[in-house]
Amino acid sequence: MVRKNASKTAAQKTTAAEGGPRKRGGSRPAPGRPTPEPPEVSEPTLPREPLPPAPDQDGPATVSPTGQPTGAPRSAVAQGGAYLTNAQGTRLPDSDHSLKAGARGPVLLQDHHLREKITHFDHERIPERVVHARGAAAHGVFRGYGTAAKISKAAFLAKDVETPVFVRFSTVLGSRGSADTVRDTRGFATKFYTEEGTFDLVGNNIPVFFIQDGIKFPDVVHAAKPHPDREIPQAQSAHDTFWDFVSLHTEATHHTLWNMSDRGIPRSFRMMEGFGVHTFRLTNAQGSTSLVKFHWKPKLGVHSLVWEEAQITNGMDPDFHRRDLADAIEAGAFPQWELGVQVFPDTPEQTFEGIDLLDPTKIVPEELAPVRPLGLMTLNANPTNFFAETEQVAFHPGHLVPGIDITDDPLLAARLFSYLDTQISRLGGPNFAQLPINRPHAPVNDMLRDGMHQTAVHAGVAPYRPNSLDGGCPFLAGADEGAFIEAPVELPAARKVREAPASFADHFSHPRMFWLSMTPTEREHIIAAYTFELGKCYEQAVKERMLTVLARIDPQLCEGVAAGLGLPAPAAAEPLADVEPSPALSQIGRTWPVDGRVIGIVADGDADLKGVRAARKTILNAGMVPLVIGPTGGVLGSRNPVTVQRTFATARSVEFDALLFAGVPRAAADAHGARDAKAGAPDPDGPDPRVLLLLTEAYRHGKAIGGWGDSSRILGAAGIQEDEPGIAFADTSAAALKQLTRALAGHRAWDRFPATV
């Protein structure tokens, strides 16, 4: 048995100095402590009974099902015992690894602990999804390029074949009522209604995951969800239980780093990459196989919000992402993504350039294996009914078609069981595939009968085979008739073990590669994200432990976060991994189409309205969205008036990708603090304070700012120099728009963000 470290942690020393765990100088400590005792930095190893409830906690009265008092103490309803058990009380030696045929072999169906743990987890919420509860979706079409013929016989990938799709984007942690622009992983799930059956590509906007084995999925979600006693914080990972878990479970380091980067706060679903996460096996018409990783590449490029922008957006418009998607489709700015694959030889080792392809916490840099485009997806229609479509759509990684197969990834193995099981609970029974949004676009003759919500009226008397009473129907199909036939993979003779292969033990080389691939600006954002998230944690030990993890990624990262937390930066426990950067991981340094970008045109009744009308026309012709921001609602001008879409009171910078000034608006009639706190006490000779706030926020967030005529005077009032990056003022609206559009192509004026790392 491993003994506890006898030395005191910083958290314990602080507690001792305070005179006890709950007091400080005779006063109560700050609220928010997640447990009644401070944790140690190292993982506890000496068995002990569960901690008691906190002093402010209580539970329901102990009465019988018929309301009769039992006299039992309220603590009697809680779980007890120092050791982990299954639901029947049997102690367990391991809960981190599925039972497999050898460390690298397939997961065995006989793993009763995996099935019990996952099944219970799948049924923990009714009816809301346990994860990915908040989502938005759209209909579209996928058109194959025909470039997949050498690697897959899937019919929907053939040249010019068009396949209907339904795509659901989502956050992971929040409830259905949470906000959109939180820092979180996003789901990117696509249902292909192919002529060979339904294919679901169920991925994320981050190519790696927190865990390597699906048996740990309940653990990571329980840790990331709101604390179970108070149900806070909602839709975020900035709390003790999440960082307690990932600091102890270092295989989560790579995914956590992606989440702390700008990838964790996308600008739009339309500007978000998608990844299949796992390695899949493709089979071509000749029976040859390849291993692949799926990628969705957005035509508009990969862009993100800056952190302050995201925070403001959550308050101003918590539906920002779903509104952006629906508005773009409604306006005809249809989002598009290319589906591509990285292709690897299907070798017995299932590795590529030393990278284990079965490890879902690893990526293969695109410089080593370029992404080959297979087809183009266009989203062109919004749902008619959110509940019937977006809420009831049911995805499953096991919905496969001929030519696409799975591998022995142990995370994927659990998902194949979990998703199907979840739908039964969430959608009320086994017939969820009959809901309109889930119905295949290929003939179904499955011999599955009855059950809750059965809406098909089956004919015949023999739902079994072989039969003669129904004429032998349905018949089995062969490969020539388009049957799905699993690739005949050789399995090694192996012992049944709960282990992970040795290659899974590397938790830091890929996070270090990601860090080294970031530009200085992106590194600053990562440091700020870790500092904010860990700063929200109560327990000092959790912060100290996480710094030891960051030290193994990079000393600059660790020192930057430690400085923000007011803690010393520890040295790395082991030498840092020697890796090469992957420039493809950075979001900065390229230019992209400006389709669907929103430009706010600021004007009042004294502005050059002819120029405003010309600017609106130019913006629309460029595939962007113009929104006129005026002092009040209604119109500007009397002859050929200009309609106002936003007012100084309702507009906020986060809604716009760029601002275009048609003049310097004076304070409007409602520009006073009693009516609008943003206005404060305006200068009667100066611009409307809310316009200045709009301008300074947009400037601070690196957005393009322009105008024409004498509108540049507003820059001086805001303390902004006209020659700074992303500033585009000219004599005419046409000239200003040309410069502004050029600046928009880079998404932001990144030179406005000074970096020290």
Short mmCIF file of N, CA, C and O in Angstrom, two decimals, residues 293-353:
data_model
loop_
_atom_site.label_atom_id
_atom_site.label_comp_id
_atom_site.label_asym_id
_atom_site.label_seq_id
_atom_site.Cartn_x
_atom_site.Cartn_y
_atom_site.Cartn_z
N LYS A 293 -8.37 9.52 -40.93
CA LYS A 293 -8.97 10.46 -39.98
C LYS A 293 -9.78 11.47 -40.79
O LYS A 293 -9.26 12.04 -41.76
N PHE A 294 -11.04 11.69 -40.38
CA PHE A 294 -11.93 12.60 -41.10
C PHE A 294 -11.74 14.05 -40.64
O PHE A 294 -11.55 14.31 -39.45
N HIS A 295 -11.82 14.97 -41.60
CA HIS A 295 -11.72 16.41 -41.33
C HIS A 295 -12.82 17.15 -42.08
O HIS A 295 -13.09 16.85 -43.24
N TRP A 296 -13.43 18.13 -41.42
CA TRP A 296 -14.28 19.11 -42.10
C TRP A 296 -13.53 20.44 -42.13
O TRP A 296 -13.19 20.98 -41.08
N LYS A 297 -13.28 20.99 -43.32
CA LYS A 297 -12.57 22.25 -43.48
C LYS A 297 -13.55 23.34 -43.92
O LYS A 297 -14.10 23.27 -45.03
N PRO A 298 -13.81 24.35 -43.07
CA PRO A 298 -14.77 25.40 -43.45
C PRO A 298 -14.22 26.29 -44.55
O PRO A 298 -13.05 26.71 -44.52
N LYS A 299 -15.05 26.60 -45.53
CA LYS A 299 -14.64 27.46 -46.63
C LYS A 299 -14.31 28.88 -46.16
O LYS A 299 -13.54 29.59 -46.82
N LEU A 300 -14.90 29.31 -45.05
CA LEU A 300 -14.66 30.65 -44.54
C LEU A 300 -13.44 30.72 -43.64
O LEU A 300 -13.10 31.79 -43.12
N GLY A 301 -12.75 29.61 -43.45
CA GLY A 301 -11.59 29.60 -42.56
C GLY A 301 -11.99 29.35 -41.12
O GLY A 301 -13.17 29.40 -40.76
N VAL A 302 -11.00 29.08 -40.29
CA VAL A 302 -11.21 28.80 -38.88
C VAL A 302 -10.96 30.08 -38.09
O VAL A 302 -9.84 30.59 -38.08
N HIS A 303 -11.99 30.61 -37.45
CA HIS A 303 -11.87 31.87 -36.72
C HIS A 303 -12.51 31.72 -35.35
O HIS A 303 -13.39 30.89 -35.15
N SER A 304 -12.07 32.58 -34.44
CA SER A 304 -12.55 32.51 -33.06
C SER A 304 -12.87 33.89 -32.53
O SER A 304 -12.48 34.91 -33.10
N LEU A 305 -13.57 33.89 -31.40
CA LEU A 305 -13.80 35.12 -30.65
C LEU A 305 -12.61 35.37 -29.73
O LEU A 305 -11.89 34.44 -29.37
N VAL A 306 -12.41 36.62 -29.34
CA VAL A 306 -11.50 36.88 -28.23
C VAL A 306 -12.32 36.80 -26.95
O VAL A 306 -13.54 36.91 -26.96
N TRP A 307 -11.65 36.57 -25.83
CA TRP A 307 -12.33 36.18 -24.61
C TRP A 307 -13.32 37.24 -24.12
O TRP A 307 -14.45 36.94 -23.75
N GLU A 308 -12.90 38.50 -24.11
CA GLU A 308 -13.82 39.53 -23.65
C GLU A 308 -15.05 39.61 -24.56
O GLU A 308 -16.17 39.79 -24.10
N GLU A 309 -14.82 39.44 -25.84
CA GLU A 309 -15.91 39.46 -26.80
C GLU A 309 -16.91 38.34 -26.50
O GLU A 309 -18.13 38.55 -26.54
N ALA A 310 -16.40 37.17 -26.18
CA ALA A 310 -17.27 36.05 -25.85
C ALA A 310 -18.08 36.33 -24.59
O ALA A 310 -19.27 36.00 -24.50
N GLN A 311 -17.45 36.92 -23.59
CA GLN A 311 -18.14 37.21 -22.34
C GLN A 311 -19.27 38.22 -22.56
O GLN A 311 -20.38 38.06 -22.04
N ILE A 312 -18.98 39.26 -23.33
CA ILE A 312 -20.02 40.25 -23.62
C ILE A 312 -21.16 39.60 -24.40
O ILE A 312 -22.35 39.84 -24.14
N THR A 313 -20.81 38.77 -25.35
CA THR A 313 -21.81 38.12 -26.20
C THR A 313 -22.75 37.25 -25.38
O THR A 313 -23.96 37.22 -25.62
N ASN A 314 -22.21 36.54 -24.39
CA ASN A 314 -23.06 35.68 -23.56
C ASN A 314 -24.15 36.48 -22.85
O ASN A 314 -25.24 35.97 -22.60
N GLY A 315 -23.85 37.74 -22.53
CA GLY A 315 -24.86 38.58 -21.90
C GLY A 315 -25.77 39.26 -22.90
O GLY A 315 -26.99 39.33 -22.71
N MET A 316 -25.18 39.76 -23.99
CA MET A 316 -25.96 40.50 -24.98
C MET A 316 -26.82 39.59 -25.85
O MET A 316 -27.95 39.93 -26.20
N ASP A 317 -26.29 38.43 -26.19
CA ASP A 317 -27.02 37.51 -27.08
C ASP A 317 -26.56 36.08 -26.82
O ASP A 317 -25.68 35.56 -27.51
N PRO A 318 -27.13 35.41 -25.80
CA PRO A 318 -26.71 34.04 -25.51
C PRO A 318 -27.00 33.06 -26.63
O PRO A 318 -26.50 31.94 -26.61
N ASP A 319 -27.79 33.48 -27.62
CA ASP A 319 -28.11 32.62 -28.77
C ASP A 319 -27.27 32.98 -29.99
O ASP A 319 -27.66 32.69 -31.13
N PHE A 320 -26.13 33.57 -29.78
CA PHE A 320 -25.34 34.16 -30.86
C PHE A 320 -25.01 33.16 -31.97
O PHE A 320 -25.18 33.46 -33.15
N HIS A 321 -24.55 31.97 -31.61
CA HIS A 321 -24.12 31.02 -32.62
C HIS A 321 -25.30 30.44 -33.41
O HIS A 321 -25.23 30.31 -34.63
N ARG A 322 -26.36 30.09 -32.71
CA ARG A 322 -27.51 29.52 -33.43
C ARG A 322 -28.19 30.59 -34.28
O ARG A 322 -28.67 30.31 -35.37
N ARG A 323 -28.18 31.83 -33.79
CA ARG A 323 -28.75 32.92 -34.58
C ARG A 323 -27.90 33.17 -35.83
O ARG A 323 -28.41 33.38 -36.93
N ASP A 324 -26.58 33.16 -35.66
CA ASP A 324 -25.66 33.40 -36.77
C ASP A 324 -25.85 32.36 -37.87
O ASP A 324 -25.90 32.68 -39.05
N LEU A 325 -25.99 31.10 -37.47
CA LEU A 325 -26.18 30.02 -38.45
C LEU A 325 -27.50 30.19 -39.19
O LEU A 325 -27.55 30.14 -40.43
N ALA A 326 -28.57 30.40 -38.43
CA ALA A 326 -29.89 30.53 -39.06
C ALA A 326 -29.97 31.77 -39.94
O ALA A 326 -30.53 31.73 -41.05
N ASP A 327 -29.40 32.89 -39.46
CA ASP A 327 -29.44 34.12 -40.24
C ASP A 327 -28.66 34.00 -41.54
O ASP A 327 -29.08 34.50 -42.59
N ALA A 328 -27.49 33.34 -41.48
CA ALA A 328 -26.67 33.19 -42.69
C ALA A 328 -27.42 32.38 -43.74
O ALA A 328 -27.42 32.73 -44.92
N ILE A 329 -28.05 31.29 -43.30
CA ILE A 329 -28.80 30.46 -44.25
C ILE A 329 -30.00 31.23 -44.80
O ILE A 329 -30.28 31.19 -46.00
N GLU A 330 -30.68 31.94 -43.92
CA GLU A 330 -31.83 32.72 -44.37
C GLU A 330 -31.42 33.79 -45.38
O GLU A 330 -32.14 34.07 -46.34
N ALA A 331 -30.22 34.37 -45.20
CA ALA A 331 -29.74 35.42 -46.10
C ALA A 331 -29.13 34.87 -47.38
O ALA A 331 -28.74 35.64 -48.26
N GLY A 332 -29.02 33.54 -47.49
CA GLY A 332 -28.44 32.94 -48.69
C GLY A 332 -26.94 32.80 -48.65
O GLY A 332 -26.33 32.38 -49.64
N ALA A 333 -26.31 33.14 -47.52
CA ALA A 333 -24.86 32.95 -47.36
C ALA A 333 -24.64 31.54 -46.82
O ALA A 333 -24.30 31.35 -45.65
N PHE A 334 -24.85 30.54 -47.67
CA PHE A 334 -24.86 29.15 -47.23
C PHE A 334 -23.48 28.70 -46.76
O PHE A 334 -22.50 28.80 -47.52
N PRO A 335 -23.37 28.18 -45.52
CA PRO A 335 -22.08 27.70 -45.04
C PRO A 335 -21.63 26.46 -45.81
O PRO A 335 -22.46 25.63 -46.19
N GLN A 336 -20.33 26.35 -46.01
CA GLN A 336 -19.79 25.20 -46.74
C GLN A 336 -18.55 24.66 -46.04
O GLN A 336 -17.76 25.42 -45.46
N TRP A 337 -18.39 23.36 -46.12
CA TRP A 337 -17.21 22.67 -45.62
C TRP A 337 -16.78 21.62 -46.64
O TRP A 337 -17.62 20.98 -47.27
N GLU A 338 -15.49 21.42 -46.77
CA GLU A 338 -14.96 20.28 -47.51
C GLU A 338 -14.71 19.13 -46.55
O GLU A 338 -14.12 19.33 -45.48
N LEU A 339 -15.20 17.95 -46.91
CA LEU A 339 -14.87 16.75 -46.17
C LEU A 339 -13.58 16.18 -46.74
O LEU A 339 -13.47 16.00 -47.96
N GLY A 340 -12.63 15.92 -45.87
CA GLY A 340 -11.36 15.35 -46.31
C GLY A 340 -10.89 14.28 -45.35
O GLY A 340 -11.44 14.11 -44.26
N VAL A 341 -9.87 13.56 -45.77
CA VAL A 341 -9.29 12.51 -44.93
C VAL A 341 -7.78 12.58 -44.98
O VAL A 341 -7.18 12.92 -46.01
N GLN A 342 -7.18 12.28 -43.85
CA GLN A 342 -5.77 11.91 -43.83
C GLN A 342 -5.72 10.39 -44.00
O GLN A 342 -6.45 9.66 -43.33
N VAL A 343 -4.87 9.90 -44.89
CA VAL A 343 -4.85 8.48 -45.23
C VAL A 343 -3.54 7.86 -44.75
O VAL A 343 -2.45 8.43 -44.96
N PHE A 344 -3.66 6.68 -44.13
CA PHE A 344 -2.49 5.97 -43.60
C PHE A 344 -2.56 4.50 -44.03
O PHE A 344 -3.66 3.95 -44.20
N PRO A 345 -1.41 3.85 -44.18
CA PRO A 345 -1.44 2.42 -44.49
C PRO A 345 -2.09 1.63 -43.35
O PRO A 345 -1.92 1.97 -42.17
N ASP A 346 -2.85 0.61 -43.70
CA ASP A 346 -3.49 -0.24 -42.70
C ASP A 346 -2.53 -1.36 -42.33
O ASP A 346 -2.60 -2.48 -42.85
N THR A 347 -1.63 -1.04 -41.42
CA THR A 347 -0.63 -2.01 -40.98
C THR A 347 -1.09 -2.68 -39.70
O THR A 347 -1.95 -2.16 -38.97
N PRO A 348 -0.53 -3.84 -39.37
CA PRO A 348 -0.92 -4.51 -38.11
C PRO A 348 -0.68 -3.63 -36.88
O PRO A 348 -1.42 -3.71 -35.90
N GLU A 349 0.35 -2.77 -36.93
CA GLU A 349 0.66 -1.93 -35.77
C GLU A 349 -0.33 -0.77 -35.62
O GLU A 349 -0.48 -0.21 -34.54
N GLN A 350 -0.98 -0.38 -36.75
CA GLN A 350 -1.91 0.76 -36.76
C GLN A 350 -1.25 2.02 -36.18
O GLN A 350 -1.82 2.72 -35.35
N THR A 351 -0.04 2.28 -36.66
CA THR A 351 0.70 3.49 -36.30
C THR A 351 1.14 4.19 -37.58
O THR A 351 1.15 3.59 -38.66
N PHE A 352 1.52 5.46 -37.45
CA PHE A 352 2.02 6.23 -38.59
C PHE A 352 3.06 7.20 -38.09
O PHE A 352 2.79 8.01 -37.21
N GLU A 353 4.26 7.09 -38.62
CA GLU A 353 5.38 7.95 -38.23
C GLU A 353 5.55 7.98 -36.71
O GLU A 353 5.80 9.01 -36.09
#
